[in-house]
PDB file of C-alpha atoms (C1' of nucleotides) in Angstrom:
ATOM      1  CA  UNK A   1      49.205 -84.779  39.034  1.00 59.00           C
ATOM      2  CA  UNK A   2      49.484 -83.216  42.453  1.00 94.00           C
ATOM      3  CA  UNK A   3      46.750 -83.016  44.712  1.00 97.00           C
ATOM      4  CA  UNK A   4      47.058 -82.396  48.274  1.00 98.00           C
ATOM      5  CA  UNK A   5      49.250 -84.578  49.018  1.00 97.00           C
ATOM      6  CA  UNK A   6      51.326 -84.892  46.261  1.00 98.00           C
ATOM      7  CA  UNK A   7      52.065 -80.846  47.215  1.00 98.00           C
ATOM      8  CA  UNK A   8      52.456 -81.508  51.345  1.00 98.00           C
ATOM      9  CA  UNK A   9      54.745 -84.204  50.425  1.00 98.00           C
ATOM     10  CA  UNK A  10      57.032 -81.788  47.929  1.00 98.00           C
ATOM     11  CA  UNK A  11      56.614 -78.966  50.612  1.00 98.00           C
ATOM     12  CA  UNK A  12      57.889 -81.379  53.330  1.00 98.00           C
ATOM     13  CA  UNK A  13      60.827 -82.512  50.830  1.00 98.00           C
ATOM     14  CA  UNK A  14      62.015 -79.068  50.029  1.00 98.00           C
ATOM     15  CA  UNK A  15      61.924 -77.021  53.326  1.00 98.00           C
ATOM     16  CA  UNK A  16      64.915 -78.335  54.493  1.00 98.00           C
ATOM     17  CA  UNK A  17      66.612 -77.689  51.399  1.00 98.00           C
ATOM     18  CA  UNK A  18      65.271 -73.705  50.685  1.00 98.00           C
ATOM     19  CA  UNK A  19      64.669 -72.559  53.921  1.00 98.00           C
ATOM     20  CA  UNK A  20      67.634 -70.185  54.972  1.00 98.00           C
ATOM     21  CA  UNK A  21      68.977 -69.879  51.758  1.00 98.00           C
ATOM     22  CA  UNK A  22      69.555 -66.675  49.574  1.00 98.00           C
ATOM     23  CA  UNK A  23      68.319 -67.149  46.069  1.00 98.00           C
ATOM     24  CA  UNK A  24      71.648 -66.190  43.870  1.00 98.00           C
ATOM     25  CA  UNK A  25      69.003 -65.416  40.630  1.00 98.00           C
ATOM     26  CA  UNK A  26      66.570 -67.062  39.053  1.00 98.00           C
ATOM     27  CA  UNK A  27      66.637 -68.471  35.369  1.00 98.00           C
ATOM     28  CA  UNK A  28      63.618 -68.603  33.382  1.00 98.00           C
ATOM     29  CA  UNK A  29      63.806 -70.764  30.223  1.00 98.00           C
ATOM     30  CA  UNK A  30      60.361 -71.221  29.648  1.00 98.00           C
ATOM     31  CA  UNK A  31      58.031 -68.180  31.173  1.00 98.00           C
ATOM     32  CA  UNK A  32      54.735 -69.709  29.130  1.00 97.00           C
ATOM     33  CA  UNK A  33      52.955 -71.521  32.219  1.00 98.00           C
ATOM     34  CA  UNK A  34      49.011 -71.632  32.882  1.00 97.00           C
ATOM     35  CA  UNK A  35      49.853 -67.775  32.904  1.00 98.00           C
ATOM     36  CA  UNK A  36      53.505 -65.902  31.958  1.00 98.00           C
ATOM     37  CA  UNK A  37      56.004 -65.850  34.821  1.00 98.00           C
ATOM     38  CA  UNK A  38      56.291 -62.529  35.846  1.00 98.00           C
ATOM     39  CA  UNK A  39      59.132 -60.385  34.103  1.00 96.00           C
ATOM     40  CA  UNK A  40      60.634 -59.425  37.422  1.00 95.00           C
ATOM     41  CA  UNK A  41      60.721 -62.290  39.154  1.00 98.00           C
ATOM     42  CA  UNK A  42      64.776 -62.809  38.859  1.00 97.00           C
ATOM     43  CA  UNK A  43      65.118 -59.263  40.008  1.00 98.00           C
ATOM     44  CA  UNK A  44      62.752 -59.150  43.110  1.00 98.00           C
ATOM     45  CA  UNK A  45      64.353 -62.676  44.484  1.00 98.00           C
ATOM     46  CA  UNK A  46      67.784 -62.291  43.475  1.00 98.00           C
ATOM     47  CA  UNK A  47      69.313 -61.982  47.260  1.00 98.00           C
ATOM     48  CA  UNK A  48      67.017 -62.197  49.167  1.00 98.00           C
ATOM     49  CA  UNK A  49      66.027 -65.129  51.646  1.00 98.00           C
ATOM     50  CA  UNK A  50      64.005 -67.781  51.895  1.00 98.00           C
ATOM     51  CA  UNK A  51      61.932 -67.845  55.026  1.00 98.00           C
ATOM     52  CA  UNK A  52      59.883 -71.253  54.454  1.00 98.00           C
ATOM     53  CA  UNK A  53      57.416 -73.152  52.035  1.00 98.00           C
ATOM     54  CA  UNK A  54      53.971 -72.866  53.339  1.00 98.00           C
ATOM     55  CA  UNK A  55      51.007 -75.093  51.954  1.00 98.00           C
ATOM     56  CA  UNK A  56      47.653 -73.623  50.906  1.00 98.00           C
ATOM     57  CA  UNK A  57      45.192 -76.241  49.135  1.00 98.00           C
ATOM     58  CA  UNK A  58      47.489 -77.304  45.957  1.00 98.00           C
ATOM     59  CA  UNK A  59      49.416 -74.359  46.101  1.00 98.00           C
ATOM     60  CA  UNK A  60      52.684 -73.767  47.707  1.00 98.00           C
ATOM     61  CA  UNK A  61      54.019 -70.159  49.087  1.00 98.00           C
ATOM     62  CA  UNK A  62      57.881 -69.339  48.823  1.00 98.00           C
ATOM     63  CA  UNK A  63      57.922 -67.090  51.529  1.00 98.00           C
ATOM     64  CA  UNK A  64      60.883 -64.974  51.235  1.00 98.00           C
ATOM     65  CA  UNK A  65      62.287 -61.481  52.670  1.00 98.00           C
ATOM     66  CA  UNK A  66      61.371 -59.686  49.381  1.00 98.00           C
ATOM     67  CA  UNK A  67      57.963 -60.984  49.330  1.00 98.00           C
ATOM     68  CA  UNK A  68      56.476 -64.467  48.314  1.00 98.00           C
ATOM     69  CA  UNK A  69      56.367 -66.303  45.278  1.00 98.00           C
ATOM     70  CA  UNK A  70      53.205 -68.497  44.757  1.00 98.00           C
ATOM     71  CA  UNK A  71      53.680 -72.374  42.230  1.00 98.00           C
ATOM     72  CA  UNK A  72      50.999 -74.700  41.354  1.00 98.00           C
ATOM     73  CA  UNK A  73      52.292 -77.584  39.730  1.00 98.00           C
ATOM     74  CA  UNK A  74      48.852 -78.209  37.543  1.00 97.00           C
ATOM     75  CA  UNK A  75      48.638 -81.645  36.548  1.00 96.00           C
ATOM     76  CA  UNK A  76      52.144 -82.495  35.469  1.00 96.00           C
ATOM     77  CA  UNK A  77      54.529 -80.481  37.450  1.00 97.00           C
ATOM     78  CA  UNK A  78      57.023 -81.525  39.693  1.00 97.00           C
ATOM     79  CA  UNK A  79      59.647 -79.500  42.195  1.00 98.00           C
ATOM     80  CA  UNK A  80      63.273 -80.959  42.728  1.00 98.00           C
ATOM     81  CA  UNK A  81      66.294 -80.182  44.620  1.00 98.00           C
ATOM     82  CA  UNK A  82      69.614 -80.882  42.363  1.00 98.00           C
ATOM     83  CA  UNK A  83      72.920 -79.820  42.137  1.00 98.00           C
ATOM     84  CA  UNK A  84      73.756 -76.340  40.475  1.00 97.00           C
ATOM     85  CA  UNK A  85      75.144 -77.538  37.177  1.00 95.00           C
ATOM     86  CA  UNK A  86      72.652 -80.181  36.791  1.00 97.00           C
ATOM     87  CA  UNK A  87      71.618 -80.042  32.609  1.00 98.00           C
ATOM     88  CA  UNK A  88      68.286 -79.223  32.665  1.00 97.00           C
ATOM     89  CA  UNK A  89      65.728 -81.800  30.891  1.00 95.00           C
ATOM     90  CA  UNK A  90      63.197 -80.097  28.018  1.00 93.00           C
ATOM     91  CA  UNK A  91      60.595 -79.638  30.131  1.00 97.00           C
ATOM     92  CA  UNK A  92      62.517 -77.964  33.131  1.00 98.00           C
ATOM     93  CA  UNK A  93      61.189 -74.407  32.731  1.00 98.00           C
ATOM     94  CA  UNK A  94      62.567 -72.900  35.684  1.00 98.00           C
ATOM     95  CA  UNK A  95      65.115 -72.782  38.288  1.00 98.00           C
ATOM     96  CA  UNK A  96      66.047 -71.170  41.396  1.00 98.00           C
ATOM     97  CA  UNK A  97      69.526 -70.864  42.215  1.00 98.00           C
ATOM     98  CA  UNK A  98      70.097 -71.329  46.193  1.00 98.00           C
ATOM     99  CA  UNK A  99      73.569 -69.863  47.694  1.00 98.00           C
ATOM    100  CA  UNK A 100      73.909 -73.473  48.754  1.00 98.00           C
ATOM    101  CA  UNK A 101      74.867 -74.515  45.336  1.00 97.00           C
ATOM    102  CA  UNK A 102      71.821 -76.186  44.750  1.00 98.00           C
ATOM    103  CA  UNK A 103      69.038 -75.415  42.059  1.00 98.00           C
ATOM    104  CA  UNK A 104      65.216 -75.631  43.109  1.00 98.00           C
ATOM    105  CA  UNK A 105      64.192 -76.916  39.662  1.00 98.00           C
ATOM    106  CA  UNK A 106      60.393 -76.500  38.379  1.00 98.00           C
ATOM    107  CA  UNK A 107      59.601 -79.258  35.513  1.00 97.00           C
ATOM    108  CA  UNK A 108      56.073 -79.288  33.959  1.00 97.00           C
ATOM    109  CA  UNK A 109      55.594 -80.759  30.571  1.00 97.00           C
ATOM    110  CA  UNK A 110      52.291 -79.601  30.050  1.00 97.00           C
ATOM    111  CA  UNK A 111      52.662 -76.530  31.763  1.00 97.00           C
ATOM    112  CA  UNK A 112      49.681 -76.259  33.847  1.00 97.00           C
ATOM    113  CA  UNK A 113      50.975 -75.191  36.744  1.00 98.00           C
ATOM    114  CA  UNK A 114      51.952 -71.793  37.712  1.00 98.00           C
ATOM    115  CA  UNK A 115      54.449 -69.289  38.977  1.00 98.00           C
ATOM    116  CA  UNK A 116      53.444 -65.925  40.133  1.00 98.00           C
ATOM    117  CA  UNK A 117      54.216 -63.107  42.542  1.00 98.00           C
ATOM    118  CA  UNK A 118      52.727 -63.072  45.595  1.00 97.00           C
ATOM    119  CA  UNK A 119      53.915 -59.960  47.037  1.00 97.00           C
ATOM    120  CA  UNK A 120      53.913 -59.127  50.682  1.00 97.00           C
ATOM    121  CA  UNK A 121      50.457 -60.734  51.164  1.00 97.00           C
ATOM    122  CA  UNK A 122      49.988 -63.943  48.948  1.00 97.00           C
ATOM    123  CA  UNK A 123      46.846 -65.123  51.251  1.00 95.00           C
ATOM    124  CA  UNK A 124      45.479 -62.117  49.531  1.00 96.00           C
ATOM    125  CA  UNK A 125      46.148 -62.635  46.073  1.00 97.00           C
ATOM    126  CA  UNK A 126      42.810 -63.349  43.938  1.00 96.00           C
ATOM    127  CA  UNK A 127      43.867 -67.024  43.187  1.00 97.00           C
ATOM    128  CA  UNK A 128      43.623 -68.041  46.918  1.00 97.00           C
ATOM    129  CA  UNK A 129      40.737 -65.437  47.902  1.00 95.00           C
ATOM    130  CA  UNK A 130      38.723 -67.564  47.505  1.00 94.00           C
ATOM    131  CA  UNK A 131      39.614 -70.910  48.809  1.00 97.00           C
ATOM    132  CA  UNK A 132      37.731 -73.113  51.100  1.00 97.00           C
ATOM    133  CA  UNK A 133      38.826 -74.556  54.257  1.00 98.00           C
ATOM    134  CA  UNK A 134      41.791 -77.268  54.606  1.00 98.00           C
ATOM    135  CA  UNK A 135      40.591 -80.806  54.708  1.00 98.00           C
ATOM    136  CA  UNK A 136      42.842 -81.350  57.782  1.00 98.00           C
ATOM    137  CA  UNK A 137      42.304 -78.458  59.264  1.00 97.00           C
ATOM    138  CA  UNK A 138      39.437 -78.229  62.520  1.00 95.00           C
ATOM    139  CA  UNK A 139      37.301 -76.190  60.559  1.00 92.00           C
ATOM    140  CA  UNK A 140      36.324 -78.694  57.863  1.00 97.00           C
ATOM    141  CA  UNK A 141      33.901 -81.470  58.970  1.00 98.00           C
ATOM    142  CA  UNK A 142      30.605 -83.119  57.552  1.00 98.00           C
ATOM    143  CA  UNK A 143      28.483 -80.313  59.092  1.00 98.00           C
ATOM    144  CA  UNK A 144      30.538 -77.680  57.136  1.00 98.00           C
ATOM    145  CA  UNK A 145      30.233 -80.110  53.578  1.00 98.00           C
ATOM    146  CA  UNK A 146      26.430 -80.487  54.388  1.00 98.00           C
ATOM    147  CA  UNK A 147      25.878 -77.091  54.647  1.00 98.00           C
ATOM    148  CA  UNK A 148      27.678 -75.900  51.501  1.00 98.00           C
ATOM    149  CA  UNK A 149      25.682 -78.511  49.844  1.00 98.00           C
ATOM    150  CA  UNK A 150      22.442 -77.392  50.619  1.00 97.00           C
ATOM    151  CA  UNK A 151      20.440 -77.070  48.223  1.00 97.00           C
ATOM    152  CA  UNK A 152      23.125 -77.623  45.085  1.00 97.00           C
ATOM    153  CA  UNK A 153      21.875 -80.409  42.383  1.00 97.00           C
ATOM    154  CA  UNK A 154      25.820 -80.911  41.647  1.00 98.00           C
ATOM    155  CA  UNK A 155      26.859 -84.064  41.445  1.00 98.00           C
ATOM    156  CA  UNK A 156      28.575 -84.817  44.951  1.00 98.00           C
ATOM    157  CA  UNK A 157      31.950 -85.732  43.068  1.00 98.00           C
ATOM    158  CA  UNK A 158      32.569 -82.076  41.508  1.00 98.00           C
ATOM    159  CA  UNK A 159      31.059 -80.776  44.454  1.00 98.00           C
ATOM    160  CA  UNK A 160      33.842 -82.490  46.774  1.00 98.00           C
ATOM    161  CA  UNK A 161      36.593 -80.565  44.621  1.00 98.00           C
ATOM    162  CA  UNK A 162      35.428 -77.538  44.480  1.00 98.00           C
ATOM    163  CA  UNK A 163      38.234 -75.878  45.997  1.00 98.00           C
ATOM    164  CA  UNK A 164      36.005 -73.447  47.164  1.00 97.00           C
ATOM    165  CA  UNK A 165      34.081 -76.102  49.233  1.00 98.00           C
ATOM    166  CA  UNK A 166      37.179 -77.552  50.342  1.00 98.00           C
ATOM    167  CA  UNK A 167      40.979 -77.243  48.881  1.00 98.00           C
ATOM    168  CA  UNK A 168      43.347 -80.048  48.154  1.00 97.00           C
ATOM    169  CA  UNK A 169      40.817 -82.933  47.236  1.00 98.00           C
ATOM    170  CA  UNK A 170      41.332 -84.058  43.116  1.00 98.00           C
ATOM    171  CA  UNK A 171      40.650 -86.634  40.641  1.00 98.00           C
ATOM    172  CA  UNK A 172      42.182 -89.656  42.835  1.00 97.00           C
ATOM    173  CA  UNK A 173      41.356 -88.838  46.247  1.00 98.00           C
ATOM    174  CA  UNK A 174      37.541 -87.862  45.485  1.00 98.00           C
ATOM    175  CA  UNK A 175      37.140 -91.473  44.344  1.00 98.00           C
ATOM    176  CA  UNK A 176      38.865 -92.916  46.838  1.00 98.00           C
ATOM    177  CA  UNK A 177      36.998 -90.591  49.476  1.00 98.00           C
ATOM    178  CA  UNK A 178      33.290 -91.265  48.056  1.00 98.00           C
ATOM    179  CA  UNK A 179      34.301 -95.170  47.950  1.00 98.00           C
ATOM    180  CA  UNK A 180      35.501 -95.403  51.816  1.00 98.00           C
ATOM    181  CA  UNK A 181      32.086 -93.043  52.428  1.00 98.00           C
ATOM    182  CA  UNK A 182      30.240 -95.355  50.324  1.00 98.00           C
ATOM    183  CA  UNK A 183      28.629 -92.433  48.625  1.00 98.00           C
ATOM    184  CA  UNK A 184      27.339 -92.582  44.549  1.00 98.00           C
ATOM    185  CA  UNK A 185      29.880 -89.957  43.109  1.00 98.00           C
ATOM    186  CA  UNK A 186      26.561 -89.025  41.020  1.00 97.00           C
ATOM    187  CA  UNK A 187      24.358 -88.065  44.167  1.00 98.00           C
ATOM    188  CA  UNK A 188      23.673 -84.812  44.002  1.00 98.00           C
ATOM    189  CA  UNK A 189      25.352 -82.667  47.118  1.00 98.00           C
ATOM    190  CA  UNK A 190      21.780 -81.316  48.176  1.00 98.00           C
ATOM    191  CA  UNK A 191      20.686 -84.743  48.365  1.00 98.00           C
ATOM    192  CA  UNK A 192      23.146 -85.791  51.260  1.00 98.00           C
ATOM    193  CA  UNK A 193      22.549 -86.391  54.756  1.00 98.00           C
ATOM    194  CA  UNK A 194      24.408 -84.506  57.435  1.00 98.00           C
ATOM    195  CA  UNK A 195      25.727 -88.467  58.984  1.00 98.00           C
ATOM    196  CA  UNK A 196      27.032 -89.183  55.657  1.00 98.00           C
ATOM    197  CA  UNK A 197      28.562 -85.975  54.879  1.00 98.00           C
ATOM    198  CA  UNK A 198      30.151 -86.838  58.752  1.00 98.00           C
ATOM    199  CA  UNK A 199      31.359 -90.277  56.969  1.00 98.00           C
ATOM    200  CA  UNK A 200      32.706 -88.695  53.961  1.00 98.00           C
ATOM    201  CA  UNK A 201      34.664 -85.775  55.566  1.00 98.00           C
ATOM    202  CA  UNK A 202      36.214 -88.738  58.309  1.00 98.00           C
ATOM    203  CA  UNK A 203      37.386 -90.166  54.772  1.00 98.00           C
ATOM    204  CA  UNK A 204      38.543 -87.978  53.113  1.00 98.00           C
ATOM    205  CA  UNK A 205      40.893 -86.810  55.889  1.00 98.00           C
ATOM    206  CA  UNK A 206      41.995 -90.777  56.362  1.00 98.00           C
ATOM    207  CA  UNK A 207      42.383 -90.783  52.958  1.00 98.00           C
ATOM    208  CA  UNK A 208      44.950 -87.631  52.161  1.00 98.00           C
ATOM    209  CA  UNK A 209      46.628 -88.295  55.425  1.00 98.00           C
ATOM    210  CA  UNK A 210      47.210 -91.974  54.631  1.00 98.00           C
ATOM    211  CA  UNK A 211      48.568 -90.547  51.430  1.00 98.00           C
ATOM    212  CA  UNK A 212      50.695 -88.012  52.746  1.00 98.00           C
ATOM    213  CA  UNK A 213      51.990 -90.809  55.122  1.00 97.00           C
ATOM    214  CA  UNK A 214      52.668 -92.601  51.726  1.00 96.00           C
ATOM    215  CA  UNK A 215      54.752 -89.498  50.252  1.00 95.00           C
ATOM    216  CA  UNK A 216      51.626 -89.460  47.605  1.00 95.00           C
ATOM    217  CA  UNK A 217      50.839 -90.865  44.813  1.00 95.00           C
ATOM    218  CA  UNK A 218      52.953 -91.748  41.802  1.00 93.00           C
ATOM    219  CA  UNK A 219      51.096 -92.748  38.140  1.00 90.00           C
ATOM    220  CA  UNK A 220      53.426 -90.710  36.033  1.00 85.00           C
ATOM    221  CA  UNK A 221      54.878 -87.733  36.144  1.00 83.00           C
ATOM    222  CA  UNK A 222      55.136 -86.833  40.220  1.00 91.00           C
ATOM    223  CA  UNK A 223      58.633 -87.153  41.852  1.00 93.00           C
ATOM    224  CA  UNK A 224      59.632 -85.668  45.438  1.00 95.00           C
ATOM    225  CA  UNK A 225      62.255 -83.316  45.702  1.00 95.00           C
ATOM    226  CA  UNK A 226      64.657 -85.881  45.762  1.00 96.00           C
ATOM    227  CA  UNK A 227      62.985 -87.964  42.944  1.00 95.00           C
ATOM    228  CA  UNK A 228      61.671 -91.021  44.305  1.00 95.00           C
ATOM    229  CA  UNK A 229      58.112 -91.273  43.661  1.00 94.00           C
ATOM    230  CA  UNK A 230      55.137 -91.565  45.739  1.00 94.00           C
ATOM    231  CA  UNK A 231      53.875 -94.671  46.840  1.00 94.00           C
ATOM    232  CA  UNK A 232      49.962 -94.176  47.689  1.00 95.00           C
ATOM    233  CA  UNK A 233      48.982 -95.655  44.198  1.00 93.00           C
ATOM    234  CA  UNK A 234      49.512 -99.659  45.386  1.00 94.00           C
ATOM    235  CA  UNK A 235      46.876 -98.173  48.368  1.00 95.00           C
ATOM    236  CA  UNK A 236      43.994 -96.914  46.039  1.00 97.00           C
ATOM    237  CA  UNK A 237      41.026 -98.771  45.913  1.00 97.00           C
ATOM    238  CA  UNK A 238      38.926 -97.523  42.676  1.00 97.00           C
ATOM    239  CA  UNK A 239      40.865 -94.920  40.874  1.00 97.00           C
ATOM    240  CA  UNK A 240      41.915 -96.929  37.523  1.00 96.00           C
ATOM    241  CA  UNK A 241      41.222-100.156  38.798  1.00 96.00           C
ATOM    242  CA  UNK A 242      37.899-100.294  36.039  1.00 96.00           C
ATOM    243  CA  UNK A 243      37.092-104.288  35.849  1.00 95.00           C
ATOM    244  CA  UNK A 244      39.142-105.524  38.761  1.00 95.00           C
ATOM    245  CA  UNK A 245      36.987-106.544  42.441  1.00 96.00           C
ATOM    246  CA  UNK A 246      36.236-103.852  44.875  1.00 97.00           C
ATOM    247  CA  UNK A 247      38.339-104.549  48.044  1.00 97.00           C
ATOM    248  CA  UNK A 248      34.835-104.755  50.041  1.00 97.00           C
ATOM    249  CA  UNK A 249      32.264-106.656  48.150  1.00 97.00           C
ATOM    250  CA  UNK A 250      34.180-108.075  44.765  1.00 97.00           C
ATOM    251  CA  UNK A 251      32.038-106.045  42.177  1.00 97.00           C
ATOM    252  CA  UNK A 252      33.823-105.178  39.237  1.00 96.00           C
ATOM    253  CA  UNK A 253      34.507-101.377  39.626  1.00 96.00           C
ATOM    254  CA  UNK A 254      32.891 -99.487  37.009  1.00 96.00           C
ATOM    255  CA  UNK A 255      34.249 -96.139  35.139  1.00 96.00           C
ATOM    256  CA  UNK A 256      31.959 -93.525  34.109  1.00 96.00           C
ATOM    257  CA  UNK A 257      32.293 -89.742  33.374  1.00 96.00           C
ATOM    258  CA  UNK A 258      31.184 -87.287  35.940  1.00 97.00           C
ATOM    259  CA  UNK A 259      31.719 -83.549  35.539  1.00 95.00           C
ATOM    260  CA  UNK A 260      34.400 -84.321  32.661  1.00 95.00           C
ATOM    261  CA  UNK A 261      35.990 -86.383  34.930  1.00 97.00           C
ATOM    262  CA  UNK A 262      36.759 -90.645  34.978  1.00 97.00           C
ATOM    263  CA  UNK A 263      34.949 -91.412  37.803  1.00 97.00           C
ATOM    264  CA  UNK A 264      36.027 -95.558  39.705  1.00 97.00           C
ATOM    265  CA  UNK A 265      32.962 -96.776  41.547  1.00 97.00           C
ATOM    266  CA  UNK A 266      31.878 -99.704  43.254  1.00 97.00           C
ATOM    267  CA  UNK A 267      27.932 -99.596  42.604  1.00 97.00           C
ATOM    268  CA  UNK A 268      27.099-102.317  45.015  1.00 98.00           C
ATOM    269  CA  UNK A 269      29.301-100.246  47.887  1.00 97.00           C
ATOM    270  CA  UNK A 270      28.144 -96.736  47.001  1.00 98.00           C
ATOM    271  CA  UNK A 271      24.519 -95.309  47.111  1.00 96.00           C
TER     272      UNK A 271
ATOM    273  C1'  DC B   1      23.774 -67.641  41.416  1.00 54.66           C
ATOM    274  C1'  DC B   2      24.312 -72.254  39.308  1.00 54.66           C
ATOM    275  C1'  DG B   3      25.769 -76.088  36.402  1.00 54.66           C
ATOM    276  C1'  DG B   4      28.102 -77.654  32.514  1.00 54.66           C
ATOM    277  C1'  DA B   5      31.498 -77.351  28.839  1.00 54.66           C
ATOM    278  C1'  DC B   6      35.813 -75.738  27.035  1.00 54.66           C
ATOM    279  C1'  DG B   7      40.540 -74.757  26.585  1.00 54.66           C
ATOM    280  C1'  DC B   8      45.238 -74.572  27.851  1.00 54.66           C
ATOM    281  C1'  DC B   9      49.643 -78.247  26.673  1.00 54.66           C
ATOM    282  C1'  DT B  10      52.517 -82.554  25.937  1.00 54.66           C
ATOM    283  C1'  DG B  11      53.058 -87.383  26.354  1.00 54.66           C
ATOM    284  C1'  DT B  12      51.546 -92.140  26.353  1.00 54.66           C
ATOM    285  C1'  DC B  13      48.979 -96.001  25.200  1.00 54.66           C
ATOM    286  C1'  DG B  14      45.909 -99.099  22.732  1.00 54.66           C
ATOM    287  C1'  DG B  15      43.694-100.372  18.519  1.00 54.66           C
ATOM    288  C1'  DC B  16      43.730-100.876  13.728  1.00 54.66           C
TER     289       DC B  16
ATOM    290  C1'  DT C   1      55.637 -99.866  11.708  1.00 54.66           C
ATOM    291  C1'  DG C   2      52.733 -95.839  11.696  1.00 54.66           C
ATOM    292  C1'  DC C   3      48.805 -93.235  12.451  1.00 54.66           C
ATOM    293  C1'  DC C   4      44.873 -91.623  15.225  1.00 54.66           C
ATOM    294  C1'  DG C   5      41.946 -91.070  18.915  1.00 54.66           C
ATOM    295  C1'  DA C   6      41.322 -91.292  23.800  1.00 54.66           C
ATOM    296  C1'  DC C   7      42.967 -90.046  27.935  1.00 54.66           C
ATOM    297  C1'  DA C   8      45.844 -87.966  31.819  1.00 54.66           C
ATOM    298  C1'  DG C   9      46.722 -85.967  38.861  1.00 54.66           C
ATOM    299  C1'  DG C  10      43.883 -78.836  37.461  1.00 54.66           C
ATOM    300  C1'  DC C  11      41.200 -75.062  37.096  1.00 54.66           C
ATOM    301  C1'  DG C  12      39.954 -70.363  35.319  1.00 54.66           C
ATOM    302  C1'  DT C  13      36.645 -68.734  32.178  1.00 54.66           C
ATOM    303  C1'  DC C  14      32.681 -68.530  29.455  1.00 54.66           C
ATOM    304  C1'  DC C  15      27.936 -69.509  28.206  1.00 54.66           C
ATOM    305  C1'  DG C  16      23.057 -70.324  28.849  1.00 54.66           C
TER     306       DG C  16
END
DNA sequence: CCGGACGCCTGTCGGC
DNA sequence: TGCCGACAGGCGTCCG
């Protein structure tokens, strides 16, 4: 599911709701994630309070006074804000309990995502070590991509996300970034030159801030905190649109695999 | 170091 | 109608 901005667009949602508030406790009905939610999570949180949500790649930070608490919502998770006494659904695995009366709800059906301690330094913890830079951040450009690239025989596709060449970018956007560049997601990264990797990192900031703009996009499972969906997906230009014209030149798009991945081209438009 | 493949899960959809 | 395979927005880990 959630890619950059599917995750800047929850952040955005929730802050207002979270930020200020004491958690009351914190009720765990499903601790099997990607990894276990941590056994004292209730009891660290319970009182204390919420300072903000930060953003880092596709992970967001509960900063609170007891420490922080680090959630990925993998590929099928989704945050929401409801009222405390709200049943939960099956796959709602975990809830926060605000003092407002409100819950900050966690469903993920396939439980990908993640919730884990991040302690008094979460920048530090090994999951986000190791992260690249953010794609709308000053320090990523095409001289940055080209240089990471140089001399990889990776496919440019997995090579765009890498989230240790840059954070944020997925499935969706790395299509849609590579079609606006007009790059072949098969190219390998080595391969690239410095004025495309200047076109490519122009579009792949247009493209996630475009989507943020649109509060993300929807296919299935993502909601906002509030849960209305996205709307980026009537915006996309390749991903899942195998058969129909490309916007630019009217080629059928084409799906192939790259890196494990469905891959939307336009071959005429990208080479 | 690098590239490629594999699981982890559940749900949905299309074809037969 | 029912079954079965393919596929789905991520990503850490393992293998050669």
């Amino acid at each position: 599911m959630p890619e950059l901005p599917e995750v800047e667009t929850t952040r955005r949602g929730l802050a207002p709701w979270v930020s200020g508030r004491r958690v009351r406790r914190v009720e765990v009905r499903e601790p099997r994630l990607r990894w276990p939610v941590p056994e004292g999570l209730g009891a660290r949180l319970s009182g204390a309070r919420i300072l903000g949500v930060r953003r880092r790649g596709k992970y967001l930070i509960l900063d609170t006074e007891a420490g922080a608490v680090l959630l990925h919502l993998g590929m099928s998770g989704s945050l929401r804000i409801v009222d405390a006494g709200t049943p939960p659904g099956p796959h709602d695995h975990l809830d926060f309990v605000l003092d407002s009366d409100r819950v900050l709800r966690l469903r993920d059906p396939r439980r990908f995502g993640a919730v884990l301690w991040g302690g008094d330094r979460p920048e530090g913890h090994r999951l986000l070590r190791a992260l690249g830079p953010e794609p709308l951040d000053p320090g990523f450009d095409g001289s940055w991509l080209h240089g990471r690239a140089r001399g990889r025989r990776v496919a440019v596709k997995p090579f765009l996300m890498d989230a240790r060449v840059v954070v944020g970018v997925g499935n969706i956007y790395a299509n849609e970034a590579l079609w606006a560049a007009g790059i072949d997601p098969r190219r390998p990264a080595g391969r690239i030159a410095r004025a495309r990797y200047e076109r490519l990192a122009r579009a792949v900031r247009q493209v996630l801030g475009a989507a943020i703009e649109a509060g993300g996009t929807t296919l299935r499972d993502f909601v906002r905190e509030d849960g209305r969906p996205g709307y980026f997906a009537r915006t996309l230009n390749v991903y899942g649109r195998e058969g129909r014209p490309c916007p630019r030149c009217a080629t059928p798009i084409r799906r192939i695999v790259v890196g494990q991945r469905s891959t939307f081209w336009c071959a005429r438009c990208q080479r």
